[in-house]
Amino acid sequence: MNYQLRIMFFVLFFGFTQMSFSQEVSWYSKDMGFTSSVHKKHAKQIVWSKSVVDYSTQETNVLENRFNLTDPIYGRVYLERSIRNTPIYSSASKKPLENSRNGYEMKLFIDDKDAGGSFGVFEEGYFNDEMGKTWTTWQFSPHMTPPNTDEEKTTAKAWEKAVRGLSVGEHKIRFDLWGISGTHRSSEPMASGTFTLVVSKGERVATTAKFPKQTYSGSEGTVLANQLKQAMVNGGKASVSEIKKIAITSDWVYNRYTDTKKEYRKISAAILFADKDNDGVCRFVTYNFISDKAGSVWKAPRFHSFCNGCAEGDVNCP
C-alpha cells in the first residue's frame, strides 16, 4: 500500500473511531488523530531514538529500545486521543469527566520501582487550551545533549537524579503518561514507553548544571572567601574538608537593624560540597552571610541563612 493510500485509510479509520467516541462524551474536540503510519502502529506508546524524533521525520527515524547510560535518549509520545479527549475519573465514580485544564504527569519506574522523585512524579504540567484539545503527539526526551530550554533542563536534571548511582548492568526503564486534574486521573496511562538502560563500570551521566561564577567586585575576594568558609564551619554547616569551592555571587548590601539601628551588611556565596558517595557529583548551595559593624570596624562575616531563589544544584566534581 503506497503512502497516499495509507494516509487515506488512516483518515477513514480515525473518522469512524472519533465519531463513536464523540457520541460518548459532551466535550469532544477534533484533534490531530494519527499523524503517520508510525503513530498508528505505536498509538498509546512512547517511542525512543538516539536522534531527535521530529514531527517531519516520524517515518524515517530509527527507533531504539536499548541505550547506554551516556547515550542521548530522544522520544516521541503517541496518543490515541488528545489529552482533552481522554476522560479522567474520580476514585468514587466511573463517570467520564473532562480534563478541562489539560493536566498531565509523567511517572518513571526503574526496574519496576517508582523512581519519579517528589510524590512519585518525574514531570507534570498543563498544556494550553489549543494543545490540550488537538495535540496527539509531541517530543519527550529525558536525556537531550545538550538541553536548551528551561523545560528541557528541568527534565534533564530529573533524569540525572533518577539514574545517579545505578549499579553496573542492565536496568528496565518505563515512563507512564497520565491525564490528571487534581485527584482525578485517566483510567490508564495515555501512553507508556520502555527501554533497557545499560550502565558500564565508571560510566555516569554528565550534569547539566554549572557552578556559578564569582561576581564579587571587591579586591579582597580570596580573603573574603576564606572568611565565608570559616563562617560555615563556625555555624556548624560544614567542616573545612567538606567545602571544595566558594564563589561569591553578590557584592555587599548595606542596611540597618530596625530595633538597634546598628549597621550590618549582607553578601551571598555559592558553596560547593565534597562528593559524599563517590559518584563524581558534588552538590552546591547558595547561602547568605552577615557582617555586623562595631564602631568603625566590620566584624568577620557569620552564616545567616539559605538564599531563597538563588542557584543550587549538582555538578561534576572538580
mmCIF file of C-alpha atoms in Angstrom:
data_model
loop_
_atom_site.group_PDB
_atom_site.id
_atom_site.type_symbol
_atom_site.label_atom_id
_atom_site.label_comp_id
_atom_site.label_asym_id
_atom_site.label_seq_id
_atom_site.Cartn_x
_atom_site.Cartn_y
_atom_site.Cartn_z
ATOM 1 C CA MET A 1 0.000 0.000 0.000
ATOM 2 C CA ASN A 2 1.565 3.313 -1.054
ATOM 3 C CA TYR A 3 1.896 6.309 1.255
ATOM 4 C CA GLN A 4 -1.178 8.177 -0.118
ATOM 5 C CA LEU A 5 -3.445 5.140 0.315
ATOM 6 C CA ARG A 6 -2.172 4.576 3.849
ATOM 7 C CA ILE A 7 -2.987 8.158 4.791
ATOM 8 C CA MET A 8 -6.485 7.823 3.273
ATOM 9 C CA PHE A 9 -7.051 4.648 5.283
ATOM 10 C CA PHE A 10 -5.920 6.365 8.497
ATOM 11 C CA VAL A 11 -8.281 9.281 7.883
ATOM 12 C CA LEU A 12 -11.273 6.983 7.298
ATOM 13 C CA PHE A 13 -10.439 4.716 10.231
ATOM 14 C CA PHE A 14 -9.820 7.606 12.571
ATOM 15 C CA GLY A 15 -13.018 9.318 11.453
ATOM 16 C CA PHE A 16 -15.110 6.298 12.451
ATOM 17 C CA THR A 17 -13.425 5.900 15.851
ATOM 18 C CA GLN A 18 -13.691 9.608 16.628
ATOM 19 C CA MET A 19 -17.365 9.637 15.635
ATOM 20 C CA SER A 20 -18.042 6.791 18.063
ATOM 21 C CA PHE A 21 -16.090 8.481 20.848
ATOM 22 C CA SER A 22 -17.723 11.870 20.288
ATOM 23 C CA GLN A 23 -21.102 10.265 20.938
ATOM 24 C CA GLU A 24 -19.906 9.078 24.371
ATOM 25 C CA VAL A 25 -18.872 12.466 25.790
ATOM 26 C CA SER A 26 -20.200 16.002 25.514
ATOM 27 C CA TRP A 27 -16.887 17.884 25.297
ATOM 28 C CA TYR A 28 -15.339 16.173 22.264
ATOM 29 C CA SER A 29 -12.910 18.328 20.261
ATOM 30 C CA LYS A 30 -11.498 17.474 16.849
ATOM 31 C CA ASP A 31 -7.840 16.567 17.348
ATOM 32 C CA MET A 32 -4.871 15.686 15.110
ATOM 33 C CA GLY A 33 -5.612 11.973 15.056
ATOM 34 C CA PHE A 34 -2.898 9.628 13.798
ATOM 35 C CA THR A 35 -0.173 11.726 12.207
ATOM 36 C CA SER A 36 1.748 8.925 10.478
ATOM 37 C CA SER A 37 1.827 5.170 9.987
ATOM 38 C CA VAL A 38 4.347 5.055 12.858
ATOM 39 C CA HIS A 39 1.871 6.917 15.067
ATOM 40 C CA LYS A 40 -0.905 4.445 14.249
ATOM 41 C CA LYS A 41 1.381 1.467 14.890
ATOM 42 C CA HIS A 42 2.605 2.872 18.213
ATOM 43 C CA ALA A 43 -0.566 4.578 19.473
ATOM 44 C CA LYS A 44 -0.596 4.843 23.297
ATOM 45 C CA GLN A 45 3.181 4.390 23.333
ATOM 46 C CA ILE A 46 6.315 6.489 23.785
ATOM 47 C CA VAL A 47 8.946 5.570 21.204
ATOM 48 C CA TRP A 48 12.683 6.158 21.575
ATOM 49 C CA SER A 49 15.657 7.029 19.385
ATOM 50 C CA LYS A 50 19.243 8.281 19.621
ATOM 51 C CA SER A 51 18.318 11.195 17.374
ATOM 52 C CA VAL A 52 15.543 13.777 17.602
ATOM 53 C CA VAL A 53 12.173 12.271 16.618
ATOM 54 C CA ASP A 54 10.962 15.334 14.766
ATOM 55 C CA TYR A 55 7.353 15.592 13.592
ATOM 56 C CA SER A 56 8.511 15.743 9.970
ATOM 57 C CA THR A 57 10.780 12.673 10.241
ATOM 58 C CA GLN A 58 8.479 10.223 12.033
ATOM 59 C CA GLU A 59 8.530 7.789 9.125
ATOM 60 C CA THR A 60 12.321 7.679 8.856
ATOM 61 C CA ASN A 61 13.675 7.782 12.427
ATOM 62 C CA VAL A 62 15.455 4.649 13.642
ATOM 63 C CA LEU A 63 13.672 3.606 16.832
ATOM 64 C CA GLU A 64 15.650 2.036 19.678
ATOM 65 C CA ASN A 65 14.864 0.094 22.846
ATOM 66 C CA ARG A 66 18.379 -0.164 24.283
ATOM 67 C CA PHE A 67 20.663 2.674 25.397
ATOM 68 C CA ASN A 68 23.948 3.124 27.221
ATOM 69 C CA LEU A 69 23.874 5.483 30.187
ATOM 70 C CA THR A 70 25.733 8.220 28.299
ATOM 71 C CA ASP A 71 23.697 7.904 25.075
ATOM 72 C CA PRO A 72 21.290 10.683 24.120
ATOM 73 C CA ILE A 73 17.708 9.479 24.591
ATOM 74 C CA TYR A 74 15.069 11.218 22.488
ATOM 75 C CA GLY A 75 11.429 10.216 22.478
ATOM 76 C CA ARG A 76 8.033 10.957 20.986
ATOM 77 C CA VAL A 77 4.658 10.477 22.656
ATOM 78 C CA TYR A 78 1.893 8.961 20.536
ATOM 79 C CA LEU A 79 -1.632 9.303 21.950
ATOM 80 C CA GLU A 80 -4.773 7.632 20.723
ATOM 81 C CA ARG A 81 -6.680 10.830 21.515
ATOM 82 C CA SER A 82 -5.676 14.291 22.696
ATOM 83 C CA ILE A 83 -5.409 14.983 26.420
ATOM 84 C CA ARG A 84 -8.751 16.843 26.355
ATOM 85 C CA ASN A 85 -10.401 13.922 24.591
ATOM 86 C CA THR A 86 -9.052 11.416 27.141
ATOM 87 C CA PRO A 87 -11.566 11.164 30.020
ATOM 88 C CA ILE A 88 -10.493 11.342 33.644
ATOM 89 C CA TYR A 89 -12.308 9.740 36.566
ATOM 90 C CA SER A 90 -12.743 10.176 40.287
ATOM 91 C CA SER A 91 -11.911 7.272 42.572
ATOM 92 C CA ALA A 92 -15.585 7.003 43.533
ATOM 93 C CA SER A 93 -17.225 7.082 40.106
ATOM 94 C CA LYS A 94 -16.894 5.551 36.660
ATOM 95 C CA LYS A 95 -18.447 8.601 35.025
ATOM 96 C CA PRO A 96 -16.056 10.078 32.428
ATOM 97 C CA LEU A 97 -15.061 13.670 33.167
ATOM 98 C CA GLU A 98 -13.386 16.326 31.043
ATOM 99 C CA ASN A 99 -9.728 17.144 31.696
ATOM 100 C CA SER A 100 -10.508 20.833 31.182
ATOM 101 C CA ARG A 101 -7.102 22.003 32.439
ATOM 102 C CA ASN A 102 -5.229 19.604 30.129
ATOM 103 C CA GLY A 103 -3.164 18.368 33.068
ATOM 104 C CA TYR A 104 -0.668 15.532 32.790
ATOM 105 C CA GLU A 105 2.010 13.773 34.805
ATOM 106 C CA MET A 106 4.864 11.554 33.707
ATOM 107 C CA LYS A 107 5.839 8.758 36.071
ATOM 108 C CA LEU A 108 9.168 6.924 35.919
ATOM 109 C CA PHE A 109 9.884 3.362 37.008
ATOM 110 C CA ILE A 110 13.344 1.791 37.138
ATOM 111 C CA ASP A 111 13.364 -1.996 37.476
ATOM 112 C CA ASP A 112 9.626 -1.745 38.288
ATOM 113 C CA LYS A 113 10.283 0.558 41.250
ATOM 114 C CA ASP A 114 8.948 4.106 41.435
ATOM 115 C CA ALA A 115 11.831 6.450 40.623
ATOM 116 C CA GLY A 116 9.923 9.628 39.871
ATOM 117 C CA GLY A 117 11.211 11.743 42.724
ATOM 118 C CA SER A 118 8.852 14.039 44.645
ATOM 119 C CA PHE A 119 5.462 12.327 45.118
ATOM 120 C CA GLY A 120 6.487 9.739 42.549
ATOM 121 C CA VAL A 121 6.162 12.204 39.658
ATOM 122 C CA PHE A 122 9.008 12.641 37.161
ATOM 123 C CA GLU A 123 7.377 15.557 35.356
ATOM 124 C CA GLU A 124 3.999 17.287 35.427
ATOM 125 C CA GLY A 125 2.313 20.258 33.856
ATOM 126 C CA TYR A 126 -0.551 21.649 31.811
ATOM 127 C CA PHE A 127 -0.950 22.170 28.093
ATOM 128 C CA ASN A 128 -2.583 25.330 26.827
ATOM 129 C CA ASP A 129 -6.141 25.003 25.568
ATOM 130 C CA GLU A 130 -5.317 24.543 21.886
ATOM 131 C CA MET A 131 -2.572 21.988 22.531
ATOM 132 C CA GLY A 132 -4.709 20.067 25.008
ATOM 133 C CA LYS A 133 -7.594 19.856 22.562
ATOM 134 C CA THR A 134 -5.709 18.998 19.387
ATOM 135 C CA TRP A 135 -2.239 17.512 20.009
ATOM 136 C CA THR A 136 -1.889 13.753 19.857
ATOM 137 C CA THR A 137 1.912 13.672 19.611
ATOM 138 C CA TRP A 138 4.891 15.629 20.913
ATOM 139 C CA GLN A 139 8.541 15.157 21.818
ATOM 140 C CA PHE A 140 9.597 13.895 25.243
ATOM 141 C CA SER A 141 13.333 13.403 25.690
ATOM 142 C CA PRO A 142 14.786 12.501 29.109
ATOM 143 C CA HIS A 143 18.426 12.825 28.010
ATOM 144 C CA MET A 144 18.937 15.517 25.385
ATOM 145 C CA THR A 145 22.503 16.523 24.589
ATOM 146 C CA PRO A 146 22.536 19.307 25.391
ATOM 147 C CA PRO A 147 19.229 20.584 26.782
ATOM 148 C CA ASN A 148 18.500 24.148 25.690
ATOM 149 C CA THR A 149 15.232 25.465 27.117
ATOM 150 C CA ASP A 150 14.405 25.734 30.827
ATOM 151 C CA GLU A 151 11.865 22.937 30.412
ATOM 152 C CA GLU A 152 14.457 20.670 28.782
ATOM 153 C CA LYS A 153 16.959 21.440 31.545
ATOM 154 C CA THR A 154 14.386 20.575 34.218
ATOM 155 C CA THR A 155 13.734 17.228 32.532
ATOM 156 C CA ALA A 156 17.470 16.552 32.175
ATOM 157 C CA LYS A 157 18.088 17.272 35.868
ATOM 158 C CA ALA A 158 15.278 14.921 36.889
ATOM 159 C CA TRP A 159 16.806 12.182 34.704
ATOM 160 C CA GLU A 160 20.297 12.772 36.124
ATOM 161 C CA LYS A 161 18.944 12.437 39.649
ATOM 162 C CA ALA A 162 16.934 9.308 38.840
ATOM 163 C CA VAL A 163 19.791 7.338 37.244
ATOM 164 C CA ARG A 164 22.589 8.524 39.509
ATOM 165 C CA GLY A 165 24.036 5.637 41.486
ATOM 166 C CA LEU A 166 22.545 2.850 39.355
ATOM 167 C CA SER A 167 24.539 -0.359 39.640
ATOM 168 C CA VAL A 168 26.575 -1.741 36.744
ATOM 169 C CA GLY A 169 24.406 -3.849 34.447
ATOM 170 C CA GLU A 170 21.057 -3.611 32.673
ATOM 171 C CA HIS A 171 18.053 -1.744 34.031
ATOM 172 C CA LYS A 172 14.450 -1.703 32.827
ATOM 173 C CA ILE A 173 13.150 1.839 32.315
ATOM 174 C CA ARG A 174 9.445 2.654 31.965
ATOM 175 C CA PHE A 175 7.704 6.001 31.573
ATOM 176 C CA ASP A 176 3.915 6.267 32.024
ATOM 177 C CA LEU A 177 1.994 9.369 30.921
ATOM 178 C CA TRP A 178 -1.285 10.022 32.778
ATOM 179 C CA GLY A 179 -4.030 12.578 32.306
ATOM 180 C CA ILE A 180 -4.748 14.272 35.644
ATOM 181 C CA SER A 181 -6.754 17.075 37.220
ATOM 182 C CA GLY A 182 -6.453 17.291 40.981
ATOM 183 C CA THR A 183 -7.354 13.862 42.354
ATOM 184 C CA HIS A 184 -8.964 12.787 39.075
ATOM 185 C CA ARG A 185 -6.943 10.792 36.567
ATOM 186 C CA SER A 186 -7.266 8.769 33.374
ATOM 187 C CA SER A 187 -8.275 5.134 33.781
ATOM 188 C CA GLU A 188 -4.902 4.008 32.432
ATOM 189 C CA PRO A 189 -1.731 5.645 31.126
ATOM 190 C CA MET A 190 -2.379 7.643 27.957
ATOM 191 C CA ALA A 191 0.984 6.370 26.717
ATOM 192 C CA SER A 192 3.814 4.186 28.027
ATOM 193 C CA GLY A 193 7.366 3.663 26.836
ATOM 194 C CA THR A 194 10.037 1.198 27.918
ATOM 195 C CA PHE A 195 13.693 0.618 27.126
ATOM 196 C CA THR A 196 16.768 -1.072 28.564
ATOM 197 C CA LEU A 197 19.454 1.154 30.080
ATOM 198 C CA VAL A 198 22.958 -0.327 30.200
ATOM 199 C CA VAL A 199 25.329 1.009 32.876
ATOM 200 C CA SER A 200 29.024 0.210 32.429
ATOM 201 C CA LYS A 201 31.696 0.446 35.110
ATOM 202 C CA GLY A 202 32.847 4.025 35.649
ATOM 203 C CA GLU A 203 30.091 5.429 33.429
ATOM 204 C CA ARG A 204 27.949 8.324 34.616
ATOM 205 C CA VAL A 205 25.652 10.976 33.191
ATOM 206 C CA ALA A 206 27.240 14.396 32.939
ATOM 207 C CA THR A 207 25.367 17.055 34.878
ATOM 208 C CA THR A 208 23.728 19.982 33.104
ATOM 209 C CA ALA A 209 24.093 22.461 35.977
ATOM 210 C CA LYS A 210 27.138 24.718 36.205
ATOM 211 C CA PHE A 211 28.778 26.020 39.355
ATOM 212 C CA PRO A 212 28.188 29.802 39.497
ATOM 213 C CA LYS A 213 30.911 32.220 38.531
ATOM 214 C CA GLN A 214 32.173 34.676 41.118
ATOM 215 C CA THR A 215 30.646 38.127 40.591
ATOM 216 C CA TYR A 216 32.076 39.924 43.626
ATOM 217 C CA SER A 217 33.735 43.166 42.531
ATOM 218 C CA GLY A 218 35.846 43.802 45.638
ATOM 219 C CA SER A 219 39.614 43.424 45.668
ATOM 220 C CA GLU A 220 39.803 41.124 48.701
ATOM 221 C CA GLY A 221 37.888 38.198 47.174
ATOM 222 C CA THR A 222 40.293 35.471 48.302
ATOM 223 C CA VAL A 223 40.388 36.748 51.889
ATOM 224 C CA LEU A 224 36.604 37.073 51.983
ATOM 225 C CA ALA A 225 36.102 33.560 50.579
ATOM 226 C CA ASN A 226 38.253 32.161 53.383
ATOM 227 C CA GLN A 227 36.199 34.123 55.921
ATOM 228 C CA LEU A 228 32.974 32.709 54.495
ATOM 229 C CA LYS A 229 34.395 29.203 54.678
ATOM 230 C CA GLN A 230 35.201 29.782 58.351
ATOM 231 C CA ALA A 231 31.681 31.160 58.869
ATOM 232 C CA MET A 232 30.276 27.881 57.522
ATOM 233 C CA VAL A 233 32.472 25.939 59.958
ATOM 234 C CA ASN A 234 31.635 28.199 62.915
ATOM 235 C CA GLY A 235 27.937 27.921 62.081
ATOM 236 C CA GLY A 236 28.117 24.142 62.145
ATOM 237 C CA LYS A 237 27.142 23.849 58.479
ATOM 238 C CA ALA A 238 30.246 22.034 57.212
ATOM 239 C CA SER A 239 33.784 21.085 58.086
ATOM 240 C CA VAL A 240 36.745 22.603 56.271
ATOM 241 C CA SER A 241 37.323 19.366 54.331
ATOM 242 C CA GLU A 242 33.690 19.254 53.165
ATOM 243 C CA ILE A 243 33.926 22.605 51.371
ATOM 244 C CA LYS A 244 35.571 22.259 47.958
ATOM 245 C CA LYS A 245 34.979 25.675 46.457
ATOM 246 C CA ILE A 246 33.325 29.047 47.109
ATOM 247 C CA ALA A 247 32.015 31.581 44.583
ATOM 248 C CA ILE A 248 30.902 34.940 45.987
ATOM 249 C CA THR A 249 27.801 35.740 43.937
ATOM 250 C CA SER A 250 26.975 39.278 45.072
ATOM 251 C CA ASP A 251 28.522 42.443 46.444
ATOM 252 C CA TRP A 252 27.857 43.659 49.967
ATOM 253 C CA VAL A 253 24.361 45.050 50.543
ATOM 254 C CA TYR A 254 24.255 47.567 53.419
ATOM 255 C CA ASN A 255 21.369 48.046 55.844
ATOM 256 C CA ARG A 256 20.415 48.757 59.474
ATOM 257 C CA TYR A 257 18.631 46.663 62.065
ATOM 258 C CA THR A 258 15.158 48.050 62.734
ATOM 259 C CA ASP A 259 15.468 47.778 66.515
ATOM 260 C CA THR A 260 19.048 48.844 67.311
ATOM 261 C CA LYS A 261 19.630 50.918 64.164
ATOM 262 C CA LYS A 262 23.106 49.417 64.004
ATOM 263 C CA GLU A 263 24.642 48.852 60.601
ATOM 264 C CA TYR A 264 25.092 45.447 59.010
ATOM 265 C CA ARG A 265 25.886 44.186 55.543
ATOM 266 C CA LYS A 266 24.863 41.017 53.728
ATOM 267 C CA ILE A 267 26.537 39.006 50.985
ATOM 268 C CA SER A 268 25.750 35.738 49.160
ATOM 269 C CA ALA A 269 28.045 32.901 48.127
ATOM 270 C CA ALA A 270 27.676 29.511 46.449
ATOM 271 C CA ILE A 271 29.296 26.689 48.426
ATOM 272 C CA LEU A 272 30.424 23.531 46.611
ATOM 273 C CA PHE A 273 30.456 20.493 48.887
ATOM 274 C CA ALA A 274 32.659 17.424 48.571
ATOM 275 C CA ASP A 275 31.459 14.232 46.879
ATOM 276 C CA LYS A 276 29.685 12.244 49.598
ATOM 277 C CA ASP A 277 29.126 8.933 47.825
ATOM 278 C CA ASN A 278 31.957 8.763 45.277
ATOM 279 C CA ASP A 279 29.670 9.131 42.257
ATOM 280 C CA GLY A 280 31.589 12.084 40.806
ATOM 281 C CA VAL A 281 28.742 14.513 41.543
ATOM 282 C CA CYS A 282 29.044 17.390 44.025
ATOM 283 C CA ARG A 283 26.212 19.473 45.486
ATOM 284 C CA PHE A 284 26.320 23.265 45.660
ATOM 285 C CA VAL A 285 24.042 25.603 47.614
ATOM 286 C CA THR A 286 23.950 29.399 47.870
ATOM 287 C CA TYR A 287 23.839 30.942 51.348
ATOM 288 C CA ASN A 288 23.627 34.431 52.845
ATOM 289 C CA PHE A 289 26.201 35.805 55.282
ATOM 290 C CA ILE A 290 26.009 38.813 57.612
ATOM 291 C CA SER A 291 28.767 41.136 58.809
ATOM 292 C CA ASP A 292 27.985 43.493 61.706
ATOM 293 C CA LYS A 293 29.599 46.872 62.257
ATOM 294 C CA ALA A 294 31.242 47.506 65.634
ATOM 295 C CA GLY A 295 32.242 51.151 65.898
ATOM 296 C CA SER A 296 34.131 51.844 62.692
ATOM 297 C CA VAL A 297 35.136 48.211 62.076
ATOM 298 C CA TRP A 298 33.284 45.474 60.232
ATOM 299 C CA LYS A 299 33.283 42.138 62.037
ATOM 300 C CA ALA A 300 34.072 38.851 60.312
ATOM 301 C CA PRO A 301 31.024 37.523 58.426
ATOM 302 C CA ARG A 302 28.778 34.899 60.023
ATOM 303 C CA PHE A 303 26.429 32.371 58.476
ATOM 304 C CA HIS A 304 22.913 33.782 58.193
ATOM 305 C CA SER A 305 20.552 31.762 56.001
ATOM 306 C CA PHE A 306 19.795 29.758 52.898
ATOM 307 C CA CYS A 307 19.491 32.095 49.908
ATOM 308 C CA ASN A 308 15.930 31.743 48.600
ATOM 309 C CA GLY A 309 15.697 31.797 44.817
ATOM 310 C CA CYS A 310 19.469 31.601 44.390
ATOM 311 C CA ALA A 311 21.423 28.990 42.463
ATOM 312 C CA GLU A 312 21.712 25.440 43.797
ATOM 313 C CA GLY A 313 22.207 22.088 42.144
ATOM 314 C CA ASP A 314 24.515 19.203 41.315
ATOM 315 C CA VAL A 315 27.646 19.497 39.187
ATOM 316 C CA ASN A 316 30.528 17.302 38.139
ATOM 317 C CA CYS A 317 33.094 17.359 40.926
ATOM 318 C CA PRO A 318 36.306 19.292 40.188
#
